[in-house]
CSV table of C-alpha atoms and ligand atoms in Angstrom, one decimal:
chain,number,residue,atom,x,y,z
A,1,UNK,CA,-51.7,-3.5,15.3
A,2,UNK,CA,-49.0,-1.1,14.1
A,3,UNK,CA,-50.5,1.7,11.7
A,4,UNK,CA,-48.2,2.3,8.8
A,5,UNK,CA,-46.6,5.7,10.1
A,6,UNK,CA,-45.3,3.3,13.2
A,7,UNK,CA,-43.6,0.7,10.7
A,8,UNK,CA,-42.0,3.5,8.9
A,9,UNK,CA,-40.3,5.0,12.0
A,10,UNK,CA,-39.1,1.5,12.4
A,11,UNK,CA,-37.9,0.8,8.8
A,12,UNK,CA,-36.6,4.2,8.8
A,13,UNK,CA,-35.3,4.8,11.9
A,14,UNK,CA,-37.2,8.0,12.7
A,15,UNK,CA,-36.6,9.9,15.8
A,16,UNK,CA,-38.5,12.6,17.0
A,17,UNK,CA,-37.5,15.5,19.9
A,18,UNK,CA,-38.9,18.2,21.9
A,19,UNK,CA,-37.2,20.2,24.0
A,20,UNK,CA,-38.0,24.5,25.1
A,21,UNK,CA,-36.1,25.2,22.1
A,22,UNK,CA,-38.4,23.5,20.0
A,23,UNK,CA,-39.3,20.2,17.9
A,24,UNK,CA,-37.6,18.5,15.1
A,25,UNK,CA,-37.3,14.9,13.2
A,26,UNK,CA,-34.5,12.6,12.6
A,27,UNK,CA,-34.2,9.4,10.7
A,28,UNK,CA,-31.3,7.1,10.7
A,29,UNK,CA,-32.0,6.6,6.9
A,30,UNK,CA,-29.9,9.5,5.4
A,31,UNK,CA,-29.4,10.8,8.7
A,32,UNK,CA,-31.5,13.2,7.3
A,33,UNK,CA,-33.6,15.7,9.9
A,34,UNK,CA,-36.9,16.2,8.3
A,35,UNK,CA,-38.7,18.5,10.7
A,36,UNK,CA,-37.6,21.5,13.1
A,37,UNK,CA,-40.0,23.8,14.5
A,38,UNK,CA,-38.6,26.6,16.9
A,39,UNK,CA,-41.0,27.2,20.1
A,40,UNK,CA,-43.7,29.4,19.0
A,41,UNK,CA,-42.8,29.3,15.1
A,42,UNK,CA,-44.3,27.7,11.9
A,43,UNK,CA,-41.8,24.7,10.6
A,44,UNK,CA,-39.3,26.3,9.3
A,45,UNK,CA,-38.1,22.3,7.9
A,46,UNK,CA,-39.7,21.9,4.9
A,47,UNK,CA,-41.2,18.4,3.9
A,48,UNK,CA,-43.1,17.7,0.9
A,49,UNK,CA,-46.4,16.1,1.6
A,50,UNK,CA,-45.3,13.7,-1.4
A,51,UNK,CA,-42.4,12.6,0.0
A,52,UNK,CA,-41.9,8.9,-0.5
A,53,UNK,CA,-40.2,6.4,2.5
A,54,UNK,CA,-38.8,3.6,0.2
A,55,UNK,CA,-34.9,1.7,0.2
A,56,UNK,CA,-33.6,3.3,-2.7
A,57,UNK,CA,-35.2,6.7,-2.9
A,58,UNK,CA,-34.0,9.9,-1.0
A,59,UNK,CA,-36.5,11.8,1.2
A,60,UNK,CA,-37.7,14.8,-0.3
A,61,UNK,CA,-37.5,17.5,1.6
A,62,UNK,CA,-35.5,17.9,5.4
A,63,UNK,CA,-32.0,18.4,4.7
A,64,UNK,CA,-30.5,15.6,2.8
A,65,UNK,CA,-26.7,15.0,3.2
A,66,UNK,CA,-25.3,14.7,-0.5
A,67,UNK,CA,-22.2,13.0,-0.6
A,68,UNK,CA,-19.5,12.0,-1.9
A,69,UNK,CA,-21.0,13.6,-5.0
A,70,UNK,CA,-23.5,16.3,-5.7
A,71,UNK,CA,-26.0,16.2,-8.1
A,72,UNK,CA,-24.3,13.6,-11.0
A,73,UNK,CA,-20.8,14.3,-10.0
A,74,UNK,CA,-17.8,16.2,-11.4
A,75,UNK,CA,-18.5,15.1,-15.0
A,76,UNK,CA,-22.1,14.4,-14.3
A,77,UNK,CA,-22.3,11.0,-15.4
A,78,UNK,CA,-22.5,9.3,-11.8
A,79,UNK,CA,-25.7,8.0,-10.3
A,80,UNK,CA,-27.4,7.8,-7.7
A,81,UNK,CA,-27.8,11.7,-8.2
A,82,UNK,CA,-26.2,13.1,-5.1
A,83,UNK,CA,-24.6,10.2,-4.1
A,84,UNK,CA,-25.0,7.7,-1.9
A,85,UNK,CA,-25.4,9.0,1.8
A,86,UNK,CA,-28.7,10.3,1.4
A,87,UNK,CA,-30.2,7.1,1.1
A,88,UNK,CA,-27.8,4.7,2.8
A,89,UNK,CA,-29.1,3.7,6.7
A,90,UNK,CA,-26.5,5.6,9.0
A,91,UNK,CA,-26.1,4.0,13.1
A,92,UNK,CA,-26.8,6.4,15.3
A,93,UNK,CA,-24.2,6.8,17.7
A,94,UNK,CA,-25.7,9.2,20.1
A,95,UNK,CA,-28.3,11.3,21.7
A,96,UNK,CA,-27.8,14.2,24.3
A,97,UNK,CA,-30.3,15.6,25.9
A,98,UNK,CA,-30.5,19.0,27.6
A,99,UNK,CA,-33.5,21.3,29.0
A,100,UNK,CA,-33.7,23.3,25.3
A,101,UNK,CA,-31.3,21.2,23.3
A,102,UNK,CA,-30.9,17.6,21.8
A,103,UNK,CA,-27.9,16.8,19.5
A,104,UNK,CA,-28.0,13.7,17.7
A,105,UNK,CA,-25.1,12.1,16.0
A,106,UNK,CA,-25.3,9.4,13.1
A,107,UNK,CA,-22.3,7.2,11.5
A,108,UNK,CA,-21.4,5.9,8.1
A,109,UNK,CA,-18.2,4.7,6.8
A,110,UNK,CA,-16.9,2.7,3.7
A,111,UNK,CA,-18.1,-1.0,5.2
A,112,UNK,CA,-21.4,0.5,5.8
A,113,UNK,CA,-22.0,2.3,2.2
A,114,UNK,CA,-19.8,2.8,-0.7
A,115,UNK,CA,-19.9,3.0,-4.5
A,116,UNK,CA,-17.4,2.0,-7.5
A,117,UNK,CA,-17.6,5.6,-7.7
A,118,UNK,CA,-15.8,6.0,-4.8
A,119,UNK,CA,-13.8,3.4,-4.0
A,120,UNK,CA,-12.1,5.1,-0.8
A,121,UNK,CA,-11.9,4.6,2.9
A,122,UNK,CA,-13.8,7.4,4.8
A,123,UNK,CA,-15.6,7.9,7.9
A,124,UNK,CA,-18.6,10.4,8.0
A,125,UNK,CA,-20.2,12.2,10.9
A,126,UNK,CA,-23.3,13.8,10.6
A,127,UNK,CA,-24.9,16.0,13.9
A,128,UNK,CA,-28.4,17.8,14.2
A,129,UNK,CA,-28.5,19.8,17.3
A,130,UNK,CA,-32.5,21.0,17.4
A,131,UNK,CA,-32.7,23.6,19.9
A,132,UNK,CA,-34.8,27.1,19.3
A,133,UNK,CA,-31.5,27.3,16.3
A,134,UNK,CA,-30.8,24.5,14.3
A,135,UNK,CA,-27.1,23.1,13.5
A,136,UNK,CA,-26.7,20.3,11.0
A,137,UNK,CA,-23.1,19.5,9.9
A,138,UNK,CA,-21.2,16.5,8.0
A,139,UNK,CA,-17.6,15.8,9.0
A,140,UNK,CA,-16.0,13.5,6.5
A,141,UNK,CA,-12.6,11.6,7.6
A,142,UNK,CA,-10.0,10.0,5.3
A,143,UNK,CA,-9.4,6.4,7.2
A,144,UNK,CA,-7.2,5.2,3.9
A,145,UNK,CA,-3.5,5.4,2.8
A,146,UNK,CA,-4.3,7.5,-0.2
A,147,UNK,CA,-5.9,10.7,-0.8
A,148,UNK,CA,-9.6,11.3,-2.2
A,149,UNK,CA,-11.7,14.0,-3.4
A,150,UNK,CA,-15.5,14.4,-2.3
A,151,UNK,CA,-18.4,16.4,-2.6
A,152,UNK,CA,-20.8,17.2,-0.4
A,153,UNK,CA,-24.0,19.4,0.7
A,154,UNK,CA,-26.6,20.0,3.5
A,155,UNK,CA,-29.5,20.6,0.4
A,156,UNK,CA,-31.6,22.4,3.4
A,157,UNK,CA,-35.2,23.2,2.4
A,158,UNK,CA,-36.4,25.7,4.0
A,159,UNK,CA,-40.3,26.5,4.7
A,160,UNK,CA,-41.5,29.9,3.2
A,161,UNK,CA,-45.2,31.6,2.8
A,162,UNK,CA,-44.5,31.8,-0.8
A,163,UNK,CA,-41.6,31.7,-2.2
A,164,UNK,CA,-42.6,34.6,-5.3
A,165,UNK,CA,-42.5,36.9,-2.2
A,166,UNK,CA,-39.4,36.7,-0.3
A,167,UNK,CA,-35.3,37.5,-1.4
A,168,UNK,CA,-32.4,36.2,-0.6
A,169,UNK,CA,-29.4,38.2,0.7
A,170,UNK,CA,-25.8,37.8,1.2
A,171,UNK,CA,-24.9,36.7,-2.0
A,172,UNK,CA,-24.0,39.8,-4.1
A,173,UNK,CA,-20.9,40.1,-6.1
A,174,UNK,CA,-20.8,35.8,-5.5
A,175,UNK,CA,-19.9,34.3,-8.8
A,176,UNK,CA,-22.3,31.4,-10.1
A,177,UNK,CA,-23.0,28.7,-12.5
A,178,UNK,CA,-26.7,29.0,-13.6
A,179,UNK,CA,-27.6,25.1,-13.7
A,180,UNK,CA,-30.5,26.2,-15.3
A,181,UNK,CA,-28.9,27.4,-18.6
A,182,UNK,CA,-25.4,26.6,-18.1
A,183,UNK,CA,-23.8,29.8,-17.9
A,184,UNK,CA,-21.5,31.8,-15.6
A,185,UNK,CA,-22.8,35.3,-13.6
A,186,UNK,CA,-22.0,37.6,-10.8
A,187,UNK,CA,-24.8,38.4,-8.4
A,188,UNK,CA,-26.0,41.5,-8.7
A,189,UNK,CA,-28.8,42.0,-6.3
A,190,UNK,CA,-31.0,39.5,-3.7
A,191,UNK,CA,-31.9,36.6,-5.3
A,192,UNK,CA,-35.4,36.3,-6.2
A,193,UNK,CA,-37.6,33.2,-7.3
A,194,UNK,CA,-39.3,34.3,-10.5
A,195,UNK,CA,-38.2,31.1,-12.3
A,196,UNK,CA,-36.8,27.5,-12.3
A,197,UNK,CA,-33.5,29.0,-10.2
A,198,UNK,CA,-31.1,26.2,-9.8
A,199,UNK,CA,-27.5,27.8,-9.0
A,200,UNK,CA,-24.1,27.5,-7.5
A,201,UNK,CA,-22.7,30.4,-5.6
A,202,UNK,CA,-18.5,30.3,-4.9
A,203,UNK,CA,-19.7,32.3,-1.6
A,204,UNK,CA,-19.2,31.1,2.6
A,205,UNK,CA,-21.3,34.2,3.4
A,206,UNK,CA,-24.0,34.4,5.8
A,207,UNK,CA,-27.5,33.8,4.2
A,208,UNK,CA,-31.0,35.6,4.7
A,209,UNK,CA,-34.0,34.7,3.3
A,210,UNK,CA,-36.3,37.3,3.7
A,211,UNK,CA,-40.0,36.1,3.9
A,212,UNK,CA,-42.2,38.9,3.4
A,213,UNK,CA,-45.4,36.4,3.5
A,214,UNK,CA,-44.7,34.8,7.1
A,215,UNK,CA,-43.4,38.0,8.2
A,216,UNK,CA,-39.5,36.5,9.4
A,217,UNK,CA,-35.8,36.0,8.3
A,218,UNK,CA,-34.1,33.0,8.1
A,219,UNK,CA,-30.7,32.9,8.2
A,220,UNK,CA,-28.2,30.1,7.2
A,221,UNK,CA,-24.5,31.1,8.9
A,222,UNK,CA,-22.4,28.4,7.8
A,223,UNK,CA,-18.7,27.1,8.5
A,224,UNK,CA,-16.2,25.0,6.3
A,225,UNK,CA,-18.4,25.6,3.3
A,226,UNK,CA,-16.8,28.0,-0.2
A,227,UNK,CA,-20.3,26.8,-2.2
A,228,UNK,CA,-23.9,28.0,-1.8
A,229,UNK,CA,-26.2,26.2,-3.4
A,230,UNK,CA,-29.9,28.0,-4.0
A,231,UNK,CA,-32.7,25.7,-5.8
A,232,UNK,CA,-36.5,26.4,-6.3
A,233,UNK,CA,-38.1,24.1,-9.2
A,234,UNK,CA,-41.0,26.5,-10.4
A,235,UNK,CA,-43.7,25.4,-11.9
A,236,UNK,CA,-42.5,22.5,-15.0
A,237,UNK,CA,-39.8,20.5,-12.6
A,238,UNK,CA,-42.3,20.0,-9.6
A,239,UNK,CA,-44.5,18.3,-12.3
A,240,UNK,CA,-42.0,16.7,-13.9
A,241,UNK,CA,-40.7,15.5,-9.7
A,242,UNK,CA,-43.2,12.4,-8.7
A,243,UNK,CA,-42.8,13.0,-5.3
A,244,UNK,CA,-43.3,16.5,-5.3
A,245,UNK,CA,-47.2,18.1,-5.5
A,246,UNK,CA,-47.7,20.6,-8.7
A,247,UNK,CA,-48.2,23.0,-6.0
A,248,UNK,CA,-45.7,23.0,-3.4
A,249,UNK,CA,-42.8,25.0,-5.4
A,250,UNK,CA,-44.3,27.9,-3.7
A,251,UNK,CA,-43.9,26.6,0.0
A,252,UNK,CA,-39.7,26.1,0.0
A,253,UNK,CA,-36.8,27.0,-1.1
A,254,UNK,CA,-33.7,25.4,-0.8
A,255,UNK,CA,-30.2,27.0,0.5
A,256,UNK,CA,-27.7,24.2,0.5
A,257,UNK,CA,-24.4,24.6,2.7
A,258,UNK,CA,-21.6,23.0,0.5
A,259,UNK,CA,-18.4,22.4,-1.1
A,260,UNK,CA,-18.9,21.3,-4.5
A,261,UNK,CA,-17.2,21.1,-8.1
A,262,UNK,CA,-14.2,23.4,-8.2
A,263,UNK,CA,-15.0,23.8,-4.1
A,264,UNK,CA,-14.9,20.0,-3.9
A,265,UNK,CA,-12.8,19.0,-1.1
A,266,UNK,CA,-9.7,16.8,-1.0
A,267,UNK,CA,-8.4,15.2,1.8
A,268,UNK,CA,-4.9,13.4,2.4
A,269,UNK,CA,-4.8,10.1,4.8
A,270,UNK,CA,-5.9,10.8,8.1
A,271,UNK,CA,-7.2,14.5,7.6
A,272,UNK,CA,-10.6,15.3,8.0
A,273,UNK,CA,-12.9,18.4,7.2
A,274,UNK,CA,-16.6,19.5,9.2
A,275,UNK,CA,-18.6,22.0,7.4
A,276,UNK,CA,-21.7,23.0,8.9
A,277,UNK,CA,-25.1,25.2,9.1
A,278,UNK,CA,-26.9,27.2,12.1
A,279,UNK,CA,-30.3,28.2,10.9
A,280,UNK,CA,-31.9,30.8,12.8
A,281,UNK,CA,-35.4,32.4,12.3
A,282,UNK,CA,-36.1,36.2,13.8
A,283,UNK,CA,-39.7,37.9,12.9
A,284,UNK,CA,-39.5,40.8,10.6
B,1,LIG,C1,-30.3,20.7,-6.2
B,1,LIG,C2,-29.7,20.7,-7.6
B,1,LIG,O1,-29.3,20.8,-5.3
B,1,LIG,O2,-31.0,19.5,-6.0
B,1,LIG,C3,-30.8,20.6,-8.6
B,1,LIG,O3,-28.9,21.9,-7.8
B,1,LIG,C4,-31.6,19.3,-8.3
B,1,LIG,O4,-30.2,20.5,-9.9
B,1,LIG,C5,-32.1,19.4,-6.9
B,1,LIG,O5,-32.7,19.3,-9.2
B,1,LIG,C6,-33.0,18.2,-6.5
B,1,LIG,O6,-32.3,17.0,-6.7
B,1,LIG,P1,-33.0,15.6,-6.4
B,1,LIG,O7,-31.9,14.6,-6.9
B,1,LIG,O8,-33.2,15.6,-4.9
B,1,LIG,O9,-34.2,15.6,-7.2
């Protein structure tokens, strides 16, 4: 009989690789990788141990693809929160295998999942090459006779030791909006998780998270993106989350690869535009 971790990679459409470069997990739902594990390294994926597999409900944890809206959407008023991709089923297209890399490439387009919200023709391409780095990218075409705006984001969680011991550099003199109390900054030093830090950096730099506890660097080099997005709920919102445990705030953070509000992209018929993310993890 089929235990109930083997019907959920068949509702979900999981996928799991191994190659000398290391490990990782896809699923068709979301296209969203959930795992990746360099050879010799701790996950560097982070996946809440709450994380709920249900139609409906995004996967917390991995690296969700929001789009074509990012959190509730230029005026906020737009649900589901992130938009739709994250929990739409995407078709895998392909899956090429070499000695210490697999690259996997998932499909959606406006017959296959689309809102009121966004009532536009668009083709999306989403790729995870798992190898001892880790590229992840969403390339978004307009397939319609008129032009359209989206947002999107590769809402990365990244595994840390604790997350009240690490910084985060590469983001100085970046302007932000603090989602947390709604006002405008410049960065001034690393960012540091002392808090419910919920921001959005106008920055394509490089990002290093600096994990003191696991003794490595993580670094997120990214391509096609003007938006940083850096997010650790504390203490109150991983209560407040159902599918989150009191305790893991400490174990992630999140560094998001985007192009969202005024870095939201538009695209005229027949253009198209990739952004993407190469993690990377060196010991200290
Ligand atoms: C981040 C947002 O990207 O995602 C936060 O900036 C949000 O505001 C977080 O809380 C998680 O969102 P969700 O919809 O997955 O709970």
């Amino acid at each position: 009989m089929e235990d109930r971790s083997g019907a959920r990679a068949r509702a979900f459409g999981e996928l799991s690789v191994t190659n000398t470069g290391g490990r990782g997990t896809v699923y068709d739902y979301g296209a969203q990788v959930t795992a990746w594990t360099p050879e010799g390294e701790r996950p560097v994926v982070w996946l809440s141990e709450q994380a709920v597999f249900t139609p409906g409900t995004a996967i917390r944890g991995g690296v969700p693809i929001c789009f074509p809206w990012f959190g509730g959407g230029p005026n906020g008023d737009l649900t589901p929160a992130h938009g739709f991709a994250r929990i739409s089923p995407w078709r895998r297209m392909t899956v090429g295998e070499a000695a210490d890399a697999t690259t996997v490439t998932h499909h959606l387009d406006m017959t296959s999942a689309h809102a009121p919200q966004f009532p536009h023709a668009y083709r999306a391409r989403a790729t995870a090459r798992f190898s001892n780095t880790l590229t992840t990218s969403l390339r978004v075409e307009n397939t319609g006779d008129q032009a359209f705006t989206f947002e999107a984001a590769l809402h990365t969680y990244l595994a840390v030791g604790d997350a009240t011991h690490l910084s985060i550099d590469g983001l100085v003199g970046s302007e932000y909006l603090d989602q947390v109390t709604g006002e405008h900054a410049v960065q001034l030093g690393p960012v540091v998780i002392d808090g419910e830090v919920d921001r959005v950096y106008r920055s394509s730099s490089p990002v290093v998270v600096i994990d003191r506890s696991w003794g490595r660097r993580i670094t997120v080099v990214k391509s096609g993106s003007a938006s940083t997005v850096v997010w650790n709920p504390w203490v109150d919102k991983a209560k407040r989350l159902s599918d989150f445990g009191d305790d893991e705030w400490r174990g992630l953070v999140c560094v998001e690869t985007a192009n969202v509000k005024e870095d939201a992209v538009t695209l005229e018929p027949g253009q198209a535009h990739e952004m993407s993310a190469v993690l990377a993890v060196e010991r200290l």
